[in-house]
Amino acid sequence: MGIAMKLVEPKVYLIAETGINYQELKAALKDIGGDIATAWLKGHAKYGMFGGGESYDEVNDGEFLIEVAGRTCYKSYGVGLNPNITKIRQEAKEYLENTLAKGDGSIFEHSTVTLLLTNISRVFTHELVRHRVGVAISQESGRYVRIDQTNPMGLWLPDLSKFEKYRKHKIKVTTNAYLQESARLAEERYLKLQEDFNWAAMEMNEKKELTSALRRPLPNGQANNITWTANHRTLRHVLVMRTSEFAEIEIRMVFDKIGQLLVKKFPLIYQDFERTPLPDGTGVWKPKYVKV
Ligand SMILES: Cc1cc2nc3c(=O)[nH]c(=O)nc-3n(C[C@H](O)[C@H](O)[C@H](O)COP(=O)(O)OP(=O)(O)OC[C@H]3O[C@@H](n4cnc5c(N)ncnc54)[C@H](O)[C@@H]3O)c2cc1C
């Protein structure tokens, strides 16, 4: 039997995000605030939606939806809709910063992103799914998906031997080779065992039961894939928790990548975050406004 196990790298794909139906939004704002609200929308919505006009297209739909939801609360699309308001914050950056500073986090729940995280371990996914609020999760099934020579087990190992702090504790390059070998041996036995069964003659439910029994000795580090949707309020929280220097290295590495994506794509929502690099190449993300 050949060596089936393959070494993999955890990867992050931002596969979906909130989008706005501008025609419906325009109708709704006309209903709520007539010309004042629609004039605000014309000045702020994406260029081209209303036949030109001022461009606001540096603001992403996800960010714009949060602003729309927030302004709906006080009818603050302009002066003249709510007699209690004598001025409004015009700029989206300033508007969103004020909501972050006040801790008005619920409006950040309206927009989501969907990440497809590939080649990540079950160590990682077990930690990720502890975040219960504001998420949707669909993970590769370890009962349906069977490892074999054509679908080998993936494994990622942190190379701790790179760091002086571990070398002094006798962690060597050979430590990783030993860990790889341990995982490979577990998989080899698994592959050998499954050769004994006549899979072609089994019902799906029987295959699932057997696959689930056989997978038990496989390592926690075996790679799998997960689709994870989270709203921005949740993302701000999880980004902080999972890039803490005390977080597990794989989840910190992946959330560091997620942080970099989020800051680039949604600069207004994450405008108060700062990244501090760590010696292992990952980074700790911390916001100015913690309670959002
Ligand atoms: C460095 C690190 C080490 C960890 N070590 C361990 C460990 O040794 N053992 C272990 O079991 N777990 C551990 N965890 C997991 C941790 O305890 C949490 O379960 C996990 O991070 C989920 O975070 P959360 O509780 O904020 O939940 P989320 O689901 O992300 O919730 C977000 C927020 O919503 C609120 N909330 C959510 N649910 C409720 C509720 N039921 N009631 C009231 N408010 C709620 C809270 O304010 C919470 O912070 C660790 C996490 C980290 C980052």
Coordinates of C-alpha atoms and ligand atoms in Angstrom, one line a residue:
M1 CA 0.0 0.0 0.0
G2 CA 1.4 3.4 -1.0
I3 CA 1.5 6.5 1.1
A4 CA -1.9 8.2 0.9
M5 CA -1.7 11.0 3.4
K6 CA -1.0 14.5 2.0
L7 CA 0.3 17.6 3.7
V8 CA -2.0 20.6 3.2
E9 CA -2.3 24.3 3.9
P10 CA -5.4 25.8 5.5
K11 CA -7.0 28.3 3.1
V12 CA -9.6 31.0 3.4
Y13 CA -12.1 31.9 0.6
L14 CA -14.6 34.7 1.0
I15 CA -17.3 33.2 -1.2
A16 CA -20.3 35.4 -0.5
E17 CA -21.4 38.6 1.1
T18 CA -24.5 40.8 1.6
G19 CA -25.8 42.7 -1.4
I20 CA -28.5 45.4 -1.6
N21 CA -31.5 45.5 -3.9
Y22 CA -31.3 49.2 -4.6
Q23 CA -34.7 49.5 -6.4
E24 CA -36.5 48.1 -3.4
L25 CA -34.5 50.2 -1.0
K26 CA -35.3 53.3 -3.0
A27 CA -39.1 52.5 -2.8
A28 CA -38.8 51.8 1.0
L29 CA -37.0 55.1 1.7
K30 CA -39.5 57.0 -0.4
D31 CA -42.2 55.5 1.8
I32 CA -40.4 56.4 5.0
G33 CA -39.0 59.8 4.2
G34 CA -40.1 61.0 0.8
D35 CA -37.8 63.3 -1.0
I36 CA -35.4 63.9 1.9
A37 CA -34.7 60.2 2.3
T38 CA -34.5 59.5 -1.5
A39 CA -32.2 62.5 -1.9
W40 CA -29.9 61.0 0.8
L41 CA -29.9 57.6 -1.0
K42 CA -29.1 59.3 -4.4
G43 CA -26.1 61.0 -2.8
H44 CA -24.9 57.9 -1.1
A45 CA -25.8 54.8 -3.1
K46 CA -23.5 53.2 -5.6
Y47 CA -22.7 55.2 -8.7
G48 CA -24.9 54.3 -11.6
M49 CA -27.8 53.0 -9.6
F50 CA -29.7 56.2 -10.2
G51 CA -28.3 57.2 -13.5
G52 CA -25.1 58.8 -12.3
G53 CA -24.8 61.5 -9.7
E54 CA -22.3 61.5 -6.9
S55 CA -20.3 58.4 -6.4
Y56 CA -20.3 56.6 -3.2
D57 CA -19.1 53.3 -4.5
E58 CA -16.1 53.0 -2.2
V59 CA -18.7 51.9 0.4
N60 CA -19.4 48.2 0.2
D61 CA -23.1 47.0 0.2
G62 CA -22.6 45.2 3.5
E63 CA -21.4 48.5 5.1
F64 CA -24.1 50.5 3.4
L65 CA -26.8 48.2 4.7
I66 CA -25.6 48.7 8.2
E67 CA -25.7 52.4 7.8
V68 CA -29.2 52.3 6.2
A69 CA -30.4 50.1 9.2
G70 CA -28.9 52.5 11.7
R71 CA -30.4 55.7 10.0
T72 CA -33.8 54.0 9.9
C73 CA -33.8 54.0 13.7
Y74 CA -33.8 57.8 14.0
K75 CA -35.0 58.7 10.5
S76 CA -31.6 60.4 10.2
Y77 CA -31.4 60.5 6.4
G78 CA -31.5 64.2 6.6
V79 CA -32.8 67.1 8.6
G80 CA -36.6 67.6 8.4
L81 CA -37.8 64.1 9.0
N82 CA -37.5 63.9 12.8
P83 CA -38.0 67.2 14.6
N84 CA -35.6 66.1 17.3
I85 CA -32.7 66.0 14.8
T86 CA -31.0 69.3 13.8
K87 CA -28.0 67.9 12.1
I88 CA -26.8 64.5 10.8
R89 CA -23.4 62.8 10.3
Q90 CA -23.0 62.9 6.5
E91 CA -20.0 60.6 5.9
A92 CA -20.4 56.8 6.3
K93 CA -17.0 56.5 8.0
E94 CA -18.0 59.0 10.7
Y95 CA -21.5 57.6 11.0
L96 CA -20.3 54.0 11.5
E97 CA -17.5 55.1 13.9
N98 CA -20.1 56.8 16.1
T99 CA -22.2 53.6 16.2
L100 CA -19.1 51.5 17.1
A101 CA -18.2 54.0 19.8
K102 CA -21.7 53.9 21.3
G103 CA -21.7 50.1 21.2
D104 CA -24.8 50.0 18.9
G105 CA -23.7 46.6 17.8
S106 CA -27.1 45.2 16.7
I107 CA -27.0 47.1 13.3
F108 CA -23.8 45.2 12.5
E109 CA -25.8 42.0 12.5
H110 CA -27.6 42.8 9.2
S111 CA -24.6 42.1 7.0
T112 CA -22.8 38.8 6.7
V113 CA -20.0 37.2 4.9
T114 CA -19.7 33.5 4.0
L115 CA -16.2 31.9 4.2
L116 CA -15.3 28.6 2.8
L117 CA -12.4 27.4 4.9
T118 CA -10.5 24.5 3.3
N119 CA -7.9 22.1 4.6
I120 CA -8.5 23.0 8.2
S121 CA -8.2 20.4 11.0
R122 CA -10.9 19.1 13.2
V123 CA -9.0 20.8 16.0
F124 CA -9.9 24.1 14.3
T125 CA -13.5 23.3 13.5
H126 CA -14.2 22.1 17.0
E127 CA -13.0 25.4 18.3
L128 CA -14.8 27.5 15.6
V129 CA -18.2 25.9 16.3
R130 CA -18.0 27.0 20.0
H131 CA -19.1 30.5 18.6
R132 CA -22.8 30.0 18.6
V133 CA -24.2 33.5 18.1
G134 CA -24.8 35.0 14.6
V135 CA -23.4 32.1 12.6
A136 CA -24.4 29.4 10.2
I137 CA -22.3 26.3 9.9
S138 CA -22.1 23.4 7.3
Q139 CA -19.1 21.1 7.8
E140 CA -17.9 18.2 5.8
S141 CA -19.4 15.0 7.2
G142 CA -17.0 12.5 8.6
R143 CA -19.7 9.8 8.3
Y144 CA -20.5 10.4 4.6
V145 CA -17.0 11.2 3.4
R146 CA -14.7 8.3 3.5
I147 CA -11.0 8.5 3.3
D148 CA -9.3 6.1 0.8
Q149 CA -6.4 6.1 -1.6
T150 CA -8.3 8.4 -4.0
N151 CA -9.5 10.7 -1.2
P152 CA -6.5 10.7 1.2
M153 CA -6.4 12.3 4.6
G154 CA -4.9 15.8 4.7
L155 CA -2.7 17.0 7.5
W156 CA -1.3 20.4 8.5
L157 CA 1.3 20.7 11.3
P158 CA 2.6 23.9 12.8
D159 CA 6.4 23.9 12.5
L160 CA 7.2 24.8 16.1
S161 CA 10.9 23.9 15.6
K162 CA 11.3 27.3 13.8
F163 CA 11.0 29.1 17.1
E164 CA 13.8 29.5 19.7
K165 CA 11.3 29.4 22.5
Y166 CA 10.4 25.8 21.5
R167 CA 13.9 24.7 20.6
K168 CA 15.0 25.3 24.1
H169 CA 12.3 22.8 25.2
K170 CA 13.9 20.2 22.9
I171 CA 11.3 20.6 20.1
K172 CA 13.3 19.7 16.9
V173 CA 12.7 19.5 13.2
T174 CA 12.3 15.7 13.8
T175 CA 9.3 16.3 16.0
N176 CA 7.2 17.2 13.0
A177 CA 8.5 14.2 11.1
Y178 CA 7.5 12.0 14.0
L179 CA 4.0 13.6 14.2
Q180 CA 3.5 13.1 10.4
E181 CA 4.6 9.5 10.7
S182 CA 2.1 8.9 13.6
A183 CA -0.7 10.3 11.5
R184 CA 0.4 8.3 8.4
L185 CA 0.5 5.1 10.4
A186 CA -3.0 5.7 11.8
E187 CA -4.3 6.3 8.2
E188 CA -2.4 3.2 6.9
R189 CA -4.1 1.0 9.4
Y190 CA -7.5 2.6 8.6
L191 CA -6.9 2.0 4.9
K192 CA -5.9 -1.6 5.4
L193 CA -9.0 -2.3 7.6
Q194 CA -11.4 -0.9 5.1
E195 CA -10.1 -3.2 2.4
D196 CA -11.8 -6.1 4.3
F197 CA -15.3 -4.8 3.5
N198 CA -17.4 -5.2 0.5
W199 CA -18.4 -1.5 0.2
A200 CA -20.2 -1.9 -3.1
A201 CA -22.7 -4.2 -1.6
M202 CA -23.7 -1.9 1.3
E203 CA -26.6 0.5 1.7
M204 CA -25.6 4.1 2.3
N205 CA -26.7 3.9 5.9
E206 CA -24.4 0.9 6.4
K207 CA -21.5 2.7 4.7
K208 CA -22.1 5.7 7.0
E209 CA -22.1 3.6 10.2
L210 CA -18.9 1.8 9.2
T211 CA -17.2 4.9 8.0
S212 CA -18.0 6.6 11.3
A213 CA -16.6 3.6 13.3
L214 CA -13.4 3.4 11.2
R215 CA -12.6 7.2 11.5
R216 CA -12.4 7.1 15.3
P217 CA -8.6 6.3 15.5
L218 CA -7.8 9.0 12.9
P219 CA -6.1 12.1 14.3
N220 CA -7.8 15.3 15.4
G221 CA -5.5 17.0 12.9
Q222 CA -7.1 15.4 9.8
A223 CA -8.1 18.1 7.4
N224 CA -11.7 18.9 6.4
N225 CA -13.7 21.8 5.0
I226 CA -16.4 24.1 6.5
T227 CA -18.7 26.7 5.2
W228 CA -19.1 29.4 7.8
T229 CA -21.4 32.4 7.6
A230 CA -21.1 35.1 10.2
N231 CA -22.5 38.6 10.7
H232 CA -20.1 41.5 11.3
R233 CA -20.9 41.9 14.9
T234 CA -19.9 38.3 15.5
L235 CA -16.9 38.6 13.2
R236 CA -15.5 41.5 15.2
H237 CA -15.8 39.4 18.4
V238 CA -14.4 36.1 17.0
L239 CA -11.5 38.0 15.3
V240 CA -10.4 39.3 18.7
M241 CA -10.8 36.0 20.5
R242 CA -9.2 33.8 17.9
T243 CA -6.2 36.0 17.2
S244 CA -5.3 36.3 20.8
E245 CA -1.7 35.3 21.4
F246 CA -3.2 32.6 23.7
A247 CA -5.4 31.1 20.9
E248 CA -4.4 27.9 19.1
I249 CA -1.9 28.5 16.4
E250 CA -3.9 27.2 13.4
I251 CA -7.1 29.1 14.3
R252 CA -4.9 32.2 14.9
M253 CA -3.2 31.8 11.6
V254 CA -6.6 31.5 9.7
F255 CA -8.3 34.3 11.6
D256 CA -5.3 36.5 10.9
K257 CA -5.9 35.9 7.2
I258 CA -9.6 36.6 7.7
G259 CA -8.8 39.8 9.6
Q260 CA -6.7 41.0 6.6
L261 CA -9.5 40.2 4.2
L262 CA -12.1 42.0 6.3
V263 CA -10.1 45.2 6.8
K264 CA -9.5 45.4 3.1
K265 CA -13.0 44.7 2.0
F266 CA -14.9 46.4 4.8
P267 CA -12.6 49.3 5.9
L268 CA -15.4 51.2 7.6
I269 CA -16.7 48.3 9.8
Y270 CA -13.2 47.4 10.9
Q271 CA -11.8 50.9 10.9
D272 CA -10.9 50.7 14.6
F273 CA -8.9 47.5 14.4
E274 CA -5.1 47.3 14.7
R275 CA -2.9 44.3 13.9
T276 CA 0.2 43.6 16.1
P277 CA 2.5 41.0 14.5
L278 CA 3.7 38.0 16.5
P279 CA 7.1 36.3 16.1
D280 CA 5.4 33.2 14.5
G281 CA 4.2 35.3 11.5
T282 CA 0.6 35.6 12.7
G283 CA -0.9 38.8 14.1
V284 CA -3.1 39.8 17.1
W285 CA -6.2 41.9 16.1
K286 CA -7.6 44.4 18.6
P287 CA -10.3 47.0 18.2
K288 CA -10.5 50.4 19.8
Y289 CA -14.2 49.8 20.6
V290 CA -14.4 46.4 22.4
K291 CA -18.1 46.3 23.3
V292 CA -19.9 46.4 20.1
Ligands
LIG1 C1 -7.7 31.4 24.0 C2 -9.0 30.5 24.2 C3 -8.9 29.4 25.1 C4 -10.1 28.7 25.3 N1 -10.0 27.6 26.1 C5 -11.1 26.9 26.4 C6 -11.1 25.7 27.2 O1 -10.1 25.4 27.8 N2 -12.2 25.0 27.4 C7 -13.4 25.4 26.8 O2 -14.4 24.7 27.0 N3 -13.5 26.4 26.0 C8 -12.4 27.2 25.7 N4 -12.4 28.2 24.9 C9 -13.7 28.5 24.3 C10 -14.5 29.7 25.0 O3 -14.7 29.3 26.3 C11 -15.8 30.0 24.3 O4 -16.7 28.9 24.4 C12 -15.7 30.3 22.9 O5 -14.6 31.1 22.6 C13 -17.0 30.9 22.4 O6 -17.0 32.3 22.7 P1 -18.2 33.0 23.4 O7 -18.6 32.4 24.7 O8 -17.9 34.5 23.4 O9 -19.4 32.6 22.4 P2 -20.1 33.2 21.2 O10 -21.1 32.2 20.7 O11 -19.1 33.7 20.2 O12 -21.0 34.4 21.8 C14 -20.7 35.8 21.6 C15 -21.1 36.6 22.8 O13 -22.5 36.5 23.0 C16 -22.9 36.4 24.4 N5 -23.5 35.1 24.7 C17 -23.4 34.0 23.9 N6 -24.1 33.0 24.4 C18 -24.6 33.5 25.5 C19 -25.5 32.9 26.6 N7 -25.9 31.6 26.5 N8 -25.8 33.6 27.6 C20 -25.4 34.9 27.7 N9 -24.6 35.6 26.8 C21 -24.2 34.8 25.7 C22 -21.6 36.6 25.1 O14 -21.4 37.9 25.4 C23 -20.5 36.1 24.1 O15 -19.2 36.6 24.3 C24 -11.3 29.0 24.6 C25 -11.3 30.1 23.8 C26 -10.2 30.9 23.5 C27 -10.3 32.1 22.6

